[in-house]
mmCIF file of C-alpha atoms in Angstrom:
data_model
loop_
_atom_site.group_PDB
_atom_site.id
_atom_site.type_symbol
_atom_site.label_atom_id
_atom_site.label_comp_id
_atom_site.label_asym_id
_atom_site.label_seq_id
_atom_site.Cartn_x
_atom_site.Cartn_y
_atom_site.Cartn_z
ATOM 1 C CA UNK P 569 17.059 -26.236 3.082
ATOM 2 C CA UNK P 570 20.181 -26.984 1.053
ATOM 3 C CA UNK P 571 18.753 -30.301 -0.135
ATOM 4 C CA UNK P 572 15.478 -28.608 -1.091
ATOM 5 C CA UNK P 573 17.335 -26.068 -3.234
ATOM 6 C CA UNK P 574 19.338 -28.824 -4.912
ATOM 7 C CA UNK P 575 16.164 -30.745 -5.688
ATOM 8 C CA UNK P 576 14.395 -27.619 -6.979
ATOM 9 C CA UNK P 577 17.150 -27.080 -9.525
ATOM 10 C CA UNK P 578 17.908 -30.708 -10.320
ATOM 11 C CA UNK P 579 16.330 -30.512 -13.787
ATOM 12 C CA UNK P 580 17.585 -27.008 -14.486
ATOM 13 C CA UNK P 581 16.689 -23.490 -13.422
ATOM 14 C CA UNK P 582 13.470 -23.049 -15.427
ATOM 15 C CA UNK P 583 11.089 -23.898 -12.574
ATOM 16 C CA UNK P 584 12.868 -21.608 -10.126
ATOM 17 C CA UNK P 585 12.883 -18.780 -12.664
ATOM 18 C CA UNK P 586 9.154 -19.269 -13.340
ATOM 19 C CA UNK P 587 8.438 -19.126 -9.595
ATOM 20 C CA UNK P 588 10.408 -15.908 -9.216
ATOM 21 C CA UNK P 589 8.568 -14.318 -12.135
ATOM 22 C CA UNK P 590 5.217 -15.182 -10.524
ATOM 23 C CA UNK P 591 6.295 -13.818 -7.140
ATOM 24 C CA UNK P 592 7.511 -10.538 -8.610
ATOM 25 C CA UNK P 593 4.219 -10.025 -10.439
ATOM 26 C CA UNK P 594 2.141 -10.244 -7.277
ATOM 27 C CA UNK P 595 -0.826 -8.022 -6.528
ATOM 28 C CA UNK P 596 1.124 -6.082 -3.896
ATOM 29 C CA UNK P 597 1.184 -2.303 -4.214
ATOM 30 C CA UNK P 598 4.407 -0.676 -5.424
ATOM 31 C CA UNK P 599 7.074 -0.194 -2.776
ATOM 32 C CA UNK P 600 6.299 2.713 -0.516
ATOM 33 C CA UNK P 601 2.553 2.672 -1.196
ATOM 34 C CA UNK P 602 1.548 -0.020 1.272
ATOM 35 C CA UNK P 603 -0.177 0.802 4.527
ATOM 36 C CA UNK P 604 1.070 -2.020 6.753
ATOM 37 C CA UNK P 605 4.118 -2.067 8.955
ATOM 38 C CA UNK P 606 6.925 -4.025 7.311
ATOM 39 C CA UNK P 607 9.663 -5.815 9.215
ATOM 40 C CA UNK P 608 12.846 -6.799 7.402
ATOM 41 C CA UNK P 609 15.613 -8.953 8.807
ATOM 42 C CA UNK P 610 18.962 -9.387 7.114
ATOM 43 C CA UNK P 611 22.168 -11.193 7.975
ATOM 44 C CA UNK P 612 25.118 -8.808 7.813
ATOM 45 C CA UNK P 613 27.367 -11.568 6.440
ATOM 46 C CA UNK P 614 24.928 -12.650 3.714
ATOM 47 C CA UNK P 615 26.985 -13.068 0.558
ATOM 48 C CA UNK P 616 24.074 -14.295 -1.594
ATOM 49 C CA UNK P 617 21.967 -11.183 -0.987
ATOM 50 C CA UNK P 618 24.295 -8.378 0.121
ATOM 51 C CA UNK P 619 23.244 -6.204 3.049
ATOM 52 C CA UNK P 620 23.182 -3.201 0.705
ATOM 53 C CA UNK P 621 20.092 -4.700 -0.934
ATOM 54 C CA UNK P 622 18.347 -5.066 2.412
ATOM 55 C CA UNK P 623 19.161 -1.470 3.286
ATOM 56 C CA UNK P 624 17.961 -0.276 -0.124
ATOM 57 C CA UNK P 625 14.674 -2.131 0.294
ATOM 58 C CA UNK P 626 14.147 -0.650 3.757
ATOM 59 C CA UNK P 627 14.696 2.839 2.335
ATOM 60 C CA UNK P 628 12.026 2.271 -0.314
ATOM 61 C CA UNK P 629 9.336 1.338 2.203
ATOM 62 C CA UNK P 630 8.463 4.196 4.589
ATOM 63 C CA UNK P 631 6.869 1.836 7.125
ATOM 64 C CA UNK P 632 9.829 -0.585 7.149
ATOM 65 C CA UNK P 633 11.932 -1.509 10.144
ATOM 66 C CA UNK P 634 15.214 -3.201 9.252
ATOM 67 C CA UNK P 635 16.968 -5.458 11.732
ATOM 68 C CA UNK P 636 20.513 -6.419 10.750
ATOM 69 C CA UNK P 637 21.921 -9.513 12.413
ATOM 70 C CA UNK P 638 25.710 -9.337 12.790
ATOM 71 C CA UNK P 639 27.710 -12.425 11.841
ATOM 72 C CA UNK P 640 24.671 -14.074 10.211
ATOM 73 C CA UNK P 641 24.773 -15.280 6.618
ATOM 74 C CA UNK P 642 22.203 -16.274 4.024
ATOM 75 C CA UNK P 643 19.609 -18.727 5.398
ATOM 76 C CA UNK P 644 21.578 -19.106 8.635
ATOM 77 C CA UNK P 645 18.909 -17.501 10.751
ATOM 78 C CA UNK P 646 17.668 -20.422 12.853
ATOM 79 C CA UNK P 647 18.965 -18.723 15.995
ATOM 80 C CA UNK P 648 16.892 -15.642 15.208
ATOM 81 C CA UNK P 649 13.485 -17.245 14.585
ATOM 82 C CA UNK P 650 12.323 -16.557 18.146
ATOM 83 C CA UNK P 651 12.940 -12.834 17.585
ATOM 84 C CA UNK P 652 11.033 -12.922 14.305
ATOM 85 C CA UNK P 653 8.094 -14.729 15.899
ATOM 86 C CA UNK P 654 7.926 -12.275 18.800
ATOM 87 C CA UNK P 655 7.878 -9.389 16.334
ATOM 88 C CA UNK P 656 5.167 -10.720 14.040
ATOM 89 C CA UNK P 657 2.939 -11.760 16.960
ATOM 90 C CA UNK P 658 2.579 -8.176 18.195
#
């Protein structure tokens, strides 16, 4: 993953910024207006995206369930993928 991020930004941040703009302009309904169950997982020790942001997002989505993984940082979730897969398979 680290190498992929390095390669994505090798020629500067413009491509990454363009991708983020596209993602944030998706056809999804505004937060809180969706009808599907939403599952959020967040590492408690994530310093790139602080846990406060995960908690805020969960509060904005009435159908959200937030799982906080203690002692897990940003993109260090390989040990939790089995839990994620079990949840989304239901």
